[in-house]
């Protein structure tokens, strides 16, 4: 629009292309290391600028009309390859980058036309200043919010809505960057301002909408954790009440046992006294709470839910082999086990409602394999239990759901699997156990023992 030699055109291309690369790189998640990214983008810029300059020299008129469009389409394809974000998320960030591109391109041109009598250097300097200001603003104010919003949008937004939203933004930016709008009139300035406002408002609305949806999901997860804690407290209260009742019964019966023992001793009936003591010892052992594993938190949660399952006449089989210190925080272990066990119990209860005579079972396995924690839970479930994206639907589980399991597992690099195998629900999970000094010492000891053997 402002004209200039081929060298000025090269300089403008370099500044504009560098600007969009910098802005997009700040917002996106790189696929490679920083050194590789700089190298790849530098080669891309050199090749693209050379091609643009050749085009500018050979066919000036078509270059003025189409070079910017072609250049930024090439950049879009290359940027998607250089980003590790999902495709639709990369497209949205590209749309936002092009909006910022429109700001510093149009801003530089308008400042040059209005205040500096179409000075080319005023346009170039203004572009550089605007790129720096936008980059500082993104990096300091909205980079983390954009990445957080990207995570929410990736998980919550359907593909059709994403496509329509990106298309609308690109159409708005395309109208702003229309090269045929040459006449400098107040009406044209008003059109530019309104298009910037409407396109920016669309970006802001989408941003606020999915940020709100994502935070609402986070609140739901926190609410689920609160419900889980409430249910755990209920189970622990039940165990405590049973222990108190058992203690009262033992104290009440102790007087009778003492009276019987004293009577046997007074009569000298030693054989009968020994038989009575054996029977009393046998009954006492049956009332002792089962020690499932050495980990206190895991033992308590498994005891609480096993008691509940047995009360619902569900056959429970436990295979637990873990130590007292796993290296995984107890709250994370409890989160996974409570969710899995409660949903398993609920699944059995739902089957019992449909078929009261059907025998229900829960098989829970929890083992440590070197630096891995393996959890597997099989339980009776309805054959029509629905799955969505490899996960059971929340309304099908009826419990707290699997979101907390997945979130906790991902924190430890876990891999999980949910499957409905013709009326048997299978949940499998493998998590990495963080290395600790005690774990390292134990591993070294095992290695020495193996080498000795």
mmCIF file of C-alpha atoms in Angstrom, residues 19 24 45 145 180 183 235 237 288 301 319 345 387 398 402 411 421 432:
data_model
loop_
_atom_site.group_PDB
_atom_site.id
_atom_site.type_symbol
_atom_site.label_atom_id
_atom_site.label_comp_id
_atom_site.label_asym_id
_atom_site.label_seq_id
_atom_site.Cartn_x
_atom_site.Cartn_y
_atom_site.Cartn_z
ATOM 1 C CA UNK A 19 6.354 -11.131 14.380
ATOM 2 C CA UNK A 24 2.634 -17.922 17.868
ATOM 3 C CA UNK A 45 11.913 -17.820 6.850
ATOM 4 C CA UNK A 145 -4.387 -18.067 30.715
ATOM 5 C CA UNK A 180 -8.021 -3.325 -2.207
ATOM 6 C CA UNK A 183 -8.929 5.104 -0.128
ATOM 7 C CA UNK A 235 -17.003 -45.453 56.195
ATOM 8 C CA UNK A 237 -17.265 -43.596 61.266
ATOM 9 C CA UNK A 288 -10.018 -59.265 65.193
ATOM 10 C CA UNK A 301 -9.961 -47.776 53.037
ATOM 11 C CA UNK A 319 -4.900 -59.612 46.429
ATOM 12 C CA UNK A 345 -19.891 -51.778 44.647
ATOM 13 C CA UNK A 387 -18.587 -46.290 27.507
ATOM 14 C CA UNK A 398 -23.322 -43.790 39.801
ATOM 15 C CA UNK A 402 -13.431 -41.787 36.966
ATOM 16 C CA UNK A 411 0.156 -37.002 37.678
ATOM 17 C CA UNK A 421 -16.449 -57.473 29.109
ATOM 18 C CA UNK A 432 5.068 -44.910 38.112
#
